[in-house]
PDB file of C-alpha atoms and ligand atoms in Angstrom:
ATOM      1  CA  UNK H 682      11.588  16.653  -7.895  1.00 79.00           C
ATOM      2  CA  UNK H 683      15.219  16.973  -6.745  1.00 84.00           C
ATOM      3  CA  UNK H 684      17.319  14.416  -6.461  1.00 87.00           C
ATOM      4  CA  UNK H 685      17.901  14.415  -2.685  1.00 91.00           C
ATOM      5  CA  UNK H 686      13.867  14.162  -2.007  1.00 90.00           C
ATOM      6  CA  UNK H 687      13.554  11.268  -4.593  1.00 92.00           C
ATOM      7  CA  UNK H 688      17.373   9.911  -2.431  1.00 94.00           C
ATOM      8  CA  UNK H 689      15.128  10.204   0.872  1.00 93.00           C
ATOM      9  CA  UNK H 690      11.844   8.915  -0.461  1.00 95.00           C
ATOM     10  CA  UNK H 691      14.191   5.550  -1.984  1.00 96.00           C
ATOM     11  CA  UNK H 692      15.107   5.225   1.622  1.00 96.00           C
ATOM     12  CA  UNK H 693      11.579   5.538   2.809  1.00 95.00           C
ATOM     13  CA  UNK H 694      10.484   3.225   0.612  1.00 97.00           C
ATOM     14  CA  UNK H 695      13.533   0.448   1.100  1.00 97.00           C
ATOM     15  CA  UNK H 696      12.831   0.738   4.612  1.00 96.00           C
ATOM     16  CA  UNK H 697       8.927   0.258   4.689  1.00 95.00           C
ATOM     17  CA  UNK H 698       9.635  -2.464   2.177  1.00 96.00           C
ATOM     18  CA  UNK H 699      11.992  -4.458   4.402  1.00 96.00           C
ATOM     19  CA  UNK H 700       9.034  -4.144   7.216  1.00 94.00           C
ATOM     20  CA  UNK H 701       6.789  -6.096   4.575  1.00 93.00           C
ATOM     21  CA  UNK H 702       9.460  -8.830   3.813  1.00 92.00           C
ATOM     22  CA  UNK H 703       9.920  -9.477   7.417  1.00 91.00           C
ATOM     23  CA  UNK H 704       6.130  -9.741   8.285  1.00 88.00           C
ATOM     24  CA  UNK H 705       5.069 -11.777   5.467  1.00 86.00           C
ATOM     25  CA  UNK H 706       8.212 -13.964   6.137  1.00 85.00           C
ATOM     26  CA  UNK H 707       6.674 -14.310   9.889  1.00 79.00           C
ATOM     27  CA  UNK H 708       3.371 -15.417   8.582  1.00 64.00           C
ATOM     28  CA  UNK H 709       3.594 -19.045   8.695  1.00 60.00           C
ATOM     29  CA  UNK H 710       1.008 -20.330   6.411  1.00 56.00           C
ATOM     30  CA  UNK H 711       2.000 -24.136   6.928  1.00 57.00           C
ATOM     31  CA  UNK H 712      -0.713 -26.427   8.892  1.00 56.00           C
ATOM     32  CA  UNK H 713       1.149 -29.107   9.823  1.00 57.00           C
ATOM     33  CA  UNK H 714      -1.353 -31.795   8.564  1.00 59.00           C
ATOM     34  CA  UNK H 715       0.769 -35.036  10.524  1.00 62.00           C
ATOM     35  CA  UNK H 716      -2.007 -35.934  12.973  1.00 66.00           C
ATOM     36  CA  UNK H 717      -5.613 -35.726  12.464  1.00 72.00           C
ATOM     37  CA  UNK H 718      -7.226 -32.317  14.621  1.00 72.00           C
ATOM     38  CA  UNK H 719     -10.840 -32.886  16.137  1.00 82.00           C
ATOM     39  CA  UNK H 720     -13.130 -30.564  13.505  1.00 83.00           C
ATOM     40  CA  UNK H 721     -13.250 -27.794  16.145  1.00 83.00           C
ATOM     41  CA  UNK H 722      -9.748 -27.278  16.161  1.00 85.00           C
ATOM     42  CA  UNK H 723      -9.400 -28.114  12.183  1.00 82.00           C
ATOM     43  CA  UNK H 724     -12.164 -24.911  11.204  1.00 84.00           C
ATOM     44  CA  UNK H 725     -10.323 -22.510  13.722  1.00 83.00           C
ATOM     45  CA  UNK H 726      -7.376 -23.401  11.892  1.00 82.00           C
ATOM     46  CA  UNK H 727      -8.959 -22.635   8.662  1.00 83.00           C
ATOM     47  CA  UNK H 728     -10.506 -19.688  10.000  1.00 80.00           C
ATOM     48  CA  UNK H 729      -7.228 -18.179  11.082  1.00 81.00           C
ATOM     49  CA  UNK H 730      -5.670 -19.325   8.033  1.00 80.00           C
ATOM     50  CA  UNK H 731      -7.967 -17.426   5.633  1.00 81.00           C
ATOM     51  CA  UNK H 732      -7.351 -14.097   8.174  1.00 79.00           C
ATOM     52  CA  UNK H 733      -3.537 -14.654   7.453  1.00 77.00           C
ATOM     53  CA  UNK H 734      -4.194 -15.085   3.786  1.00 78.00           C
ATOM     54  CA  UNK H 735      -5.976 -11.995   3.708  1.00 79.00           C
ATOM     55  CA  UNK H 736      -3.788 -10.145   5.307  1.00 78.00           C
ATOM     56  CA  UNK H 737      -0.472 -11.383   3.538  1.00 84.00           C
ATOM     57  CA  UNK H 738      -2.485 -10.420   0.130  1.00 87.00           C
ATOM     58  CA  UNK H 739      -2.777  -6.863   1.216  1.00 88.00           C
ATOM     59  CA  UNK H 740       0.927  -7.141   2.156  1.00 91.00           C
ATOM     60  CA  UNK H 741       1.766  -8.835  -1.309  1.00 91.00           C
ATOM     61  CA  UNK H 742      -0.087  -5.550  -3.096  1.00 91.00           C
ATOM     62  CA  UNK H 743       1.626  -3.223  -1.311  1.00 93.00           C
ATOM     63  CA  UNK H 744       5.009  -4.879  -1.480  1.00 95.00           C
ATOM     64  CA  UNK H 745       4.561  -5.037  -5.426  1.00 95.00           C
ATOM     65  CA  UNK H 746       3.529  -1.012  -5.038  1.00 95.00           C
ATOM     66  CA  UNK H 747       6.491  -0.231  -3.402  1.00 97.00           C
ATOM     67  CA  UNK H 748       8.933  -2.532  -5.729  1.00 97.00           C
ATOM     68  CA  UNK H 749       6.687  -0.554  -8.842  1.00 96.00           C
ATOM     69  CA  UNK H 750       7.454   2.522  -6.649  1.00 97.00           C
ATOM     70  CA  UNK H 751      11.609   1.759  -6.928  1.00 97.00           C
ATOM     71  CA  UNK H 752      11.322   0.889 -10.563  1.00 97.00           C
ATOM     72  CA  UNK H 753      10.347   3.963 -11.210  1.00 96.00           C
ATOM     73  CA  UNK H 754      12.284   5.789  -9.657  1.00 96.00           C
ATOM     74  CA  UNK H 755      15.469   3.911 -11.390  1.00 96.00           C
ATOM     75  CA  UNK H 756      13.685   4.909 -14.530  1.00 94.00           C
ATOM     76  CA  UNK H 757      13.377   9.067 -13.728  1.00 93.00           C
ATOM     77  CA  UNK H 758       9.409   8.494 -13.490  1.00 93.00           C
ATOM     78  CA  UNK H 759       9.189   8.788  -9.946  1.00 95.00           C
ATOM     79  CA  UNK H 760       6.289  11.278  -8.929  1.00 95.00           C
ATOM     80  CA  UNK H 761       3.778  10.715 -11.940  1.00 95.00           C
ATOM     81  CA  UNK H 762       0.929   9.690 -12.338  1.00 96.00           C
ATOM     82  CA  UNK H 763       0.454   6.311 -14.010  1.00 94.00           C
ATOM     83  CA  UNK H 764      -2.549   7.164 -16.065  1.00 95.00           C
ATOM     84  CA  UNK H 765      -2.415  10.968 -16.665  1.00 96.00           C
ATOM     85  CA  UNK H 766       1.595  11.129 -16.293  1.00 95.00           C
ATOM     86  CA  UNK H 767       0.536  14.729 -14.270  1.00 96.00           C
ATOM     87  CA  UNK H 768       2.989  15.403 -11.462  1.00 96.00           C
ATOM     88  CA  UNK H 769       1.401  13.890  -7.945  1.00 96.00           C
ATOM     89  CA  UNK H 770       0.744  15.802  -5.314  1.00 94.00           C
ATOM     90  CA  UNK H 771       4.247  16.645  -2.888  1.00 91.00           C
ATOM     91  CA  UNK H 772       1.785  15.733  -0.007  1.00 93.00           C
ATOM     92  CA  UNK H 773       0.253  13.010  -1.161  1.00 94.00           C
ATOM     93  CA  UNK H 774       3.400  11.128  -2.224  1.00 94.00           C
ATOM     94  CA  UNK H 775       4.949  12.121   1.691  1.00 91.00           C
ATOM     95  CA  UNK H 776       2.029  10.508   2.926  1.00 92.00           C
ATOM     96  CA  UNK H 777       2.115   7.431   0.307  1.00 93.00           C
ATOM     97  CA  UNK H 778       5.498   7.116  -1.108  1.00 95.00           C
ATOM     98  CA  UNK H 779       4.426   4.026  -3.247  1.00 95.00           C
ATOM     99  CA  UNK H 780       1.140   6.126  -5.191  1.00 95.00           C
ATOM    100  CA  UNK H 781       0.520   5.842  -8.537  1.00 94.00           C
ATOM    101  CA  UNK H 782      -2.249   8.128  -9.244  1.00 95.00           C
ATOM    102  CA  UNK H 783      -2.499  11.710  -8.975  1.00 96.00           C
ATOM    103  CA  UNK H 784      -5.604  12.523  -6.667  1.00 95.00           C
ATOM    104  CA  UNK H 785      -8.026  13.260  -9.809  1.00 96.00           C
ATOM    105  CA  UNK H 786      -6.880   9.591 -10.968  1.00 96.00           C
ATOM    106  CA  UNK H 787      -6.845   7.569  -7.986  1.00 95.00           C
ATOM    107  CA  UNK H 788     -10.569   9.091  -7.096  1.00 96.00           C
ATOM    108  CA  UNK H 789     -11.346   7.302 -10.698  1.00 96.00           C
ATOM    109  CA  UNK H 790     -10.099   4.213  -9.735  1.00 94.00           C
ATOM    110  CA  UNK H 791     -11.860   3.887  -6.458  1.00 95.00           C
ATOM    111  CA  UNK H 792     -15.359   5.069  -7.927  1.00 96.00           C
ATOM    112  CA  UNK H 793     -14.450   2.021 -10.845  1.00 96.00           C
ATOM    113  CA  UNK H 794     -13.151   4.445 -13.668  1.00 95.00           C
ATOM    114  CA  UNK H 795     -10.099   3.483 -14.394  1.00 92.00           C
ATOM    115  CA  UNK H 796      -9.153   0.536 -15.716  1.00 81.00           C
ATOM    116  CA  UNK H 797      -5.852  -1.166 -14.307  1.00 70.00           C
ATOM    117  CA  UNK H 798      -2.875  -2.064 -16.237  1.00 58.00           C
TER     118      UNK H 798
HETATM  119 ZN1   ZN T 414      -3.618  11.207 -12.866  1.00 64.55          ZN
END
């Protein structure tokens, strides 16, 4: 890969990672526990709490993807695959910067295959 794709895909990657920071920042998972809430209003809270939680763990996961993503390109690695070390796809890395598995690999994974480092 040349060095001005893996430049722009860093950037791509910096960016969508600042976009994570800033929403899991913005996710306030404090319940301010000060007075006692009628149980209607405490299992609403719970209920959107859990929601939040689930969605900040997806966040989390990709956030760690994308910082995996930079480390690799730092170490010349950028672009293969984590369990074959085959070349991804130039499409399928456009359309998720932060992959890790070629296309063979990641359909593995999904079906249980592979086993996770
Ligand atoms: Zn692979």
């Amino acid at each position: 890969m040349s060095k001005s794709k893996v430049k722009d895909i860093k950037e791509k990657l910096l960016a969508e990672r600042e976009l994570l920071v800033q929403k899991l920042k913005g996710s306030d998972l404090s319940v301010d526990d000060s007075e006692t809430p009628d149980p209607v209003d405490l299992a609403v809270r719970n209920y959107s709490k859990n929601v939040q939680l689930a969605v900040s763990e997806n966040e989390s996961r990709q956030l760690s993807s994308i910082d995996e993503a930079l480390m690799r390109i730092e170490d010349d690695e950028y672009g293969l695959c984590q369990n074959c070390s085959k070349e991804i796809n130039q499409k399928r890395l456009a359309a998720i910067p932060w992959a890790r598995y070629c296309l063979d690999c990641q359909e593995l994974l999904e079906k249980g295959l592979l086993d996770e480092e």
